[in-house]
Short mmCIF file of C-alpha atoms in Angstrom, two decimals:
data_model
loop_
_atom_site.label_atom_id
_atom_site.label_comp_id
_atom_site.label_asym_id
_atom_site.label_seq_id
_atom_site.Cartn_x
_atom_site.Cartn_y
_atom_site.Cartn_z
CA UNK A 1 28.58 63.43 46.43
CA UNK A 2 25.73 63.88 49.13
CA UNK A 3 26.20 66.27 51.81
CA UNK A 4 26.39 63.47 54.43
CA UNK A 5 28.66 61.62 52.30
CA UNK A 6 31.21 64.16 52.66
CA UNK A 7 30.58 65.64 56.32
CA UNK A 8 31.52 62.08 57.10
CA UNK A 9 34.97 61.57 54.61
CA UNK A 10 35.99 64.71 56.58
CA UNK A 11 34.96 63.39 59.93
CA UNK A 12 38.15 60.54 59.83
CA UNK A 13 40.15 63.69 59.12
CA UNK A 14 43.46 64.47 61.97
CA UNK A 15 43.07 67.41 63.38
CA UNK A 16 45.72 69.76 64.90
CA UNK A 17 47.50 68.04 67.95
CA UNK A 18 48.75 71.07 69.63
CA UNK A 19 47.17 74.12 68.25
CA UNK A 20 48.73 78.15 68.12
CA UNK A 21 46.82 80.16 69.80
CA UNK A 22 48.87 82.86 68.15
CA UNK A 23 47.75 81.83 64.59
CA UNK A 24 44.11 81.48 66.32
CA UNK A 25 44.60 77.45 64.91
CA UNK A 26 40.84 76.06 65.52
CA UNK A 27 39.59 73.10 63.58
CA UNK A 28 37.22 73.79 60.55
CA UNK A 29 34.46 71.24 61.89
CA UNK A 30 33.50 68.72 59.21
CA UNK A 31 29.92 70.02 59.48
CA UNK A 32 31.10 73.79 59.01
CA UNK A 33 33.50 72.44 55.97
CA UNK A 34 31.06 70.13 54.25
CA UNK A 35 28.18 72.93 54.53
CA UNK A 36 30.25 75.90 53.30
CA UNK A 37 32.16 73.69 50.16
CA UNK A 38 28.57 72.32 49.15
CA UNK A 39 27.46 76.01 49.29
CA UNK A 40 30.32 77.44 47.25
CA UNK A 41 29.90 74.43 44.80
CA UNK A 42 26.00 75.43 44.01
CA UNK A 43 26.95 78.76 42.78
CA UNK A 44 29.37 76.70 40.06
CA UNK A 45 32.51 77.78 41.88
CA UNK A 46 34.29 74.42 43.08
CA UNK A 47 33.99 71.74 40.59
CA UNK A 48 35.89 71.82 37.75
CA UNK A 49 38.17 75.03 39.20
CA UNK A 50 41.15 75.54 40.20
CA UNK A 51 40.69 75.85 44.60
CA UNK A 52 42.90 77.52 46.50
CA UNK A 53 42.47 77.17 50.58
CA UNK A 54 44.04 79.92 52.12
CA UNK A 55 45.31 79.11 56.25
CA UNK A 56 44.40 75.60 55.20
CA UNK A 57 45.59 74.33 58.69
CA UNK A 58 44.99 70.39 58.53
CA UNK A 59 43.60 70.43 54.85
CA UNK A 60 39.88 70.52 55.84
CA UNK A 61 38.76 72.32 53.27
CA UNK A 62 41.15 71.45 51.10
CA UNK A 63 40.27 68.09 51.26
CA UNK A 64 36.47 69.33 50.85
CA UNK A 65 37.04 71.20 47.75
CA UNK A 66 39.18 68.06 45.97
CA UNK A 67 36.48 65.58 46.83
CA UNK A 68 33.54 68.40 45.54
CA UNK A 69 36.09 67.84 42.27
CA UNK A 70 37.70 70.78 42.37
CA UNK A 71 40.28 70.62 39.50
CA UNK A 72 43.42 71.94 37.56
CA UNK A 73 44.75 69.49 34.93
CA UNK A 74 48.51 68.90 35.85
CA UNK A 75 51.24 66.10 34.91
CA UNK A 76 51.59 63.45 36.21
CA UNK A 77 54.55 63.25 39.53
CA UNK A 78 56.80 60.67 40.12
CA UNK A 79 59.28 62.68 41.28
CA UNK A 80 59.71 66.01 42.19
CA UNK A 81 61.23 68.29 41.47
CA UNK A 82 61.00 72.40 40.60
CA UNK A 83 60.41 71.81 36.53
CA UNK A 84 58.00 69.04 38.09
CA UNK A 85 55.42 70.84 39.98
CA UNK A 86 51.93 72.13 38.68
CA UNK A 87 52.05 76.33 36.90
CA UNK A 88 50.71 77.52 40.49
CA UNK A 89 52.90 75.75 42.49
CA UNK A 90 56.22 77.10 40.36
CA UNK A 91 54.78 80.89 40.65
CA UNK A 92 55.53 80.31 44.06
CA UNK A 93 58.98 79.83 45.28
CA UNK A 94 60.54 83.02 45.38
CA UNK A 95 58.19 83.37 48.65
CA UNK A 96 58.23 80.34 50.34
CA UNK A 97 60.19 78.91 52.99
CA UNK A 98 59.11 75.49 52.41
CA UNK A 99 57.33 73.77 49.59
CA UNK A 100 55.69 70.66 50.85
CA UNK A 101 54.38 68.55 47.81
CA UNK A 102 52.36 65.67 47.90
CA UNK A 103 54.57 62.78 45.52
CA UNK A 104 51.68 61.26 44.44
CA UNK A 105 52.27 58.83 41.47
CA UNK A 106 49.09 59.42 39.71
CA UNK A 107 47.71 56.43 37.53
CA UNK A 108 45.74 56.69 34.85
CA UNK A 109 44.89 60.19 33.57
CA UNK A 110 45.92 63.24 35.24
CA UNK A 111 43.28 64.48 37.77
CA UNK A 112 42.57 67.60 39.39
CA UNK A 113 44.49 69.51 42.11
CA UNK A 114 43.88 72.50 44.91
CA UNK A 115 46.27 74.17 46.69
CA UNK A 116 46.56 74.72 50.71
CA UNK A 117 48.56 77.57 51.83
CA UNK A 118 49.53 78.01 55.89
CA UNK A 119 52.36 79.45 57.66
CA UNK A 120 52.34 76.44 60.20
CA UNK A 121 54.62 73.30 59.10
CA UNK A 122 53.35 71.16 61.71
CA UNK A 123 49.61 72.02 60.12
CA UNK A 124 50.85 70.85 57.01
CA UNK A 125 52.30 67.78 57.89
CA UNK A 126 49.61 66.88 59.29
CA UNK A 127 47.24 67.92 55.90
CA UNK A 128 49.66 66.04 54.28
CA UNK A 129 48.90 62.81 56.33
CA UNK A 130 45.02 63.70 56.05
CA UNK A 131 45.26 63.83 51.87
CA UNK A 132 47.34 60.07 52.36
CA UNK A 133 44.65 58.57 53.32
CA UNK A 134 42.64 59.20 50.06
CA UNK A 135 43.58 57.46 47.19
CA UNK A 136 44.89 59.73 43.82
CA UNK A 137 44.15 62.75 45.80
CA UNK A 138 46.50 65.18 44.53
CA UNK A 139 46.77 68.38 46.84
CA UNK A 140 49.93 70.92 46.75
CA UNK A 141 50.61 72.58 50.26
CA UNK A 142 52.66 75.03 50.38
CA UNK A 143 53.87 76.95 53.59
CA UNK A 144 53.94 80.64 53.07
CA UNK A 145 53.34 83.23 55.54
CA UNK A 146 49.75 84.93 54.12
CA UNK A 147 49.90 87.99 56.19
CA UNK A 148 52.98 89.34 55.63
CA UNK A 149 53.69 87.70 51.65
CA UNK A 150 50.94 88.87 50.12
CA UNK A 151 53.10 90.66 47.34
CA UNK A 152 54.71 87.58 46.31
CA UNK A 153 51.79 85.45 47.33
CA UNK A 154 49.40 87.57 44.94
CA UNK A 155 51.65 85.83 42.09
CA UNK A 156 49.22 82.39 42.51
CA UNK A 157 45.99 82.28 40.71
CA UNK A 158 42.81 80.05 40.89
CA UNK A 159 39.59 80.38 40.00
CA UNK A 160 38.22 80.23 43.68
CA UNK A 161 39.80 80.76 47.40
CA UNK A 162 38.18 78.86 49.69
CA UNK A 163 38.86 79.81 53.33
CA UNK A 164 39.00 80.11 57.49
CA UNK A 165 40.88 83.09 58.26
CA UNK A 166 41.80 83.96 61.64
CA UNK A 167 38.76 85.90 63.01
CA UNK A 168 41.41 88.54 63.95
CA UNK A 169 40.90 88.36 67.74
CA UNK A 170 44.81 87.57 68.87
CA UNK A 171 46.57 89.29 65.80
CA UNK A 172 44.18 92.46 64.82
CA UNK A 173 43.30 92.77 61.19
CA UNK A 174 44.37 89.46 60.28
CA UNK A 175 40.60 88.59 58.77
CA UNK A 176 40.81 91.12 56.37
CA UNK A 177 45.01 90.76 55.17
CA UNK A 178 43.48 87.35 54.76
CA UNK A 179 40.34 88.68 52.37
CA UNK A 180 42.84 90.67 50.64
CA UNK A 181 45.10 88.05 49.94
CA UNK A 182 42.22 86.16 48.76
CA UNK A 183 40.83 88.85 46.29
CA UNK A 184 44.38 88.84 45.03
CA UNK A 185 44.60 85.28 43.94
CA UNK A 186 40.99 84.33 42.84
CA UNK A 187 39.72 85.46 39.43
CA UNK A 188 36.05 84.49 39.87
CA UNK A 189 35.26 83.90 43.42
CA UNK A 190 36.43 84.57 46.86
CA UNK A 191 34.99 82.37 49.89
CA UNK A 192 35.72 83.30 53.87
CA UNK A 193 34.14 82.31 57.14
CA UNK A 194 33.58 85.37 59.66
CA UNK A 195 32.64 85.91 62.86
CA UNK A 196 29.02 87.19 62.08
CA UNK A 197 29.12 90.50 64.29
CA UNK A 198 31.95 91.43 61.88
CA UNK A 199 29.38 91.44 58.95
CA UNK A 200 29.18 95.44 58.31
CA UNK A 201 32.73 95.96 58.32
CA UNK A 202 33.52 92.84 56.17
CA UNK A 203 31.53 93.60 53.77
CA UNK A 204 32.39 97.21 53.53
CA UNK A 205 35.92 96.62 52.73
CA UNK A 206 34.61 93.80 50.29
CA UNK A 207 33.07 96.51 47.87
CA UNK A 208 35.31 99.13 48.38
CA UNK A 209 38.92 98.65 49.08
CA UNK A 210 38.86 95.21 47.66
CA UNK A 211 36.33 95.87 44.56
CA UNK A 212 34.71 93.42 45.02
CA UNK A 213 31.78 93.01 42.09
CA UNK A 214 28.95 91.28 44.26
CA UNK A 215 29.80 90.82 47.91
CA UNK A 216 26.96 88.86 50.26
CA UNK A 217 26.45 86.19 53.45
CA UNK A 218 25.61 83.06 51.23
CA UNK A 219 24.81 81.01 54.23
CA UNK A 220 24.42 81.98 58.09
CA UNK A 221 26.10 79.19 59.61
CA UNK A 222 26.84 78.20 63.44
CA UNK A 223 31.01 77.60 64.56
CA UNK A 224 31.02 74.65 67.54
CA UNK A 225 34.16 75.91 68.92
CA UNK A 226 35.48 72.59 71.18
CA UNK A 227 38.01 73.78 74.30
CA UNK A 228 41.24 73.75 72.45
CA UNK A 229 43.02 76.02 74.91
CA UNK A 230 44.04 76.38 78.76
CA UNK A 231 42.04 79.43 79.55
CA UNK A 232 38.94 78.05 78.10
CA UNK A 233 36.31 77.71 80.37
CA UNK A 234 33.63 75.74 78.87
CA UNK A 235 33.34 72.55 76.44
CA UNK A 236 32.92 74.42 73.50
CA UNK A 237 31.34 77.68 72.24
CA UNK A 238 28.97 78.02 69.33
CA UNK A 239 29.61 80.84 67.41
CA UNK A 240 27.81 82.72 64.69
CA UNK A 241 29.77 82.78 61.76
CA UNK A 242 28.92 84.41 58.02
CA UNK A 243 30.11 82.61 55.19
CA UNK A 244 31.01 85.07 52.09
#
């Protein structure tokens, strides 16, 4: 799939209808999404492996990763039920408040999955309507709260995390629980969007708290930032974002 081909699948994508400024919810723009998955897929890290998108919000990147075939062989669901769902999915529910699968009846051979995780059930019903509209999409969401699970949460493993953390500017620190969380799921490669004057200190803790073998800005990008909240003042804000 081109890059324009998939900027504009993610461009018919819902968005969130009344966004938390609490969770710092803010739309991964399709532009943002489709640049950073078709970045992540060069190095050899989406297609073909398991994706997990941590804060997944309305499935963006989710969505992204699936259609950049990102992939986990699973069954196929008719019905569902805890013996039913996909290795990952099981790992998971002594930490999760809800499980919100997507029922698909998958024809033909099984095809791949990701996973979206988010504290935010109104995020994920909404992700779940976005992955609806594509047909034998198969995407397990999964509400969980990242920040303060990570114990239990470090129990799922992929190959890759894909991600949009909260830049940590309402809850302090949140961008990094969310890198750790990350380093504690993936087993090859860990992807996050950060604000790009938080580069040093990102980094840092990368390589060494988190151990991270190679940690470095694959792409410098720009975040268009659309008013999303009363005490915005302009339109939107462009932002200078590093994606790792």
């Amino acid at each position: 799939m081109k890059l324009k081909q998939l900027q504009s699948f993610l461009e018919d994508l819902d968005v969130f209808d009344s966004p938390n400024i609490e969770l710092e919810q803010y739309p991964t723009t399709p532009h943002l999404a489709a640049q950073a998955l078709f970045t992540a897929c060069s190095y050899g890290d989406i297609e073909d492996q398991s994706v997990v998108d941590l804060g997944c919000g309305c499935g963006v990147l989710s969505v992204a990763s699936t259609l950049m075939g990102a992939g986990h062989v699973v069954r196929k669901l008719a019905v569902l039920a805890k013996h039913d769902q996909s290795p990952f999915v099981r790992n998971l529910w002594d930490c999760v408040a809800v499980v919100v699968v997507l029922p698909f009846l998958l024809r033909g051979e099984p095809r791949g999955v990701a996973i979206g995780v988010d504290i935010d059930e109104s995020a994920l019903a909404i992700a779940q309507g976005n992955v609806e509209e594509f047909e034998d999409m198969h995407i397990d969401l999964v509400q969980c709260d990242i920040v303060n699970n990570m114990q239990q949460l470090s129990r799922l493993k992929a190959d890759t995390v894909v991600m949009n953390p909260p830049f940590g500017t309402r809850c302090k620190g949140a961008d990094i629980a969310f890198l750790k969380a990350g380093f504690a799921i993936a087993s090859k490669a860990v992807y996050s969007l950060h604000k790009s004057s938080t580069r040093a200190h990102v980094l840092r803790v990368a390589e060494t708290e988190l151990g991270a073998t190679k940690a470095e800005v694959v792409a410098e990008m720009r975040y268009d930032i659309s008013a999303s909240y009363k005490f915005h003042k302009e339109k939107s804000k462009d932002i200078a974002v590093d994606f790792l």
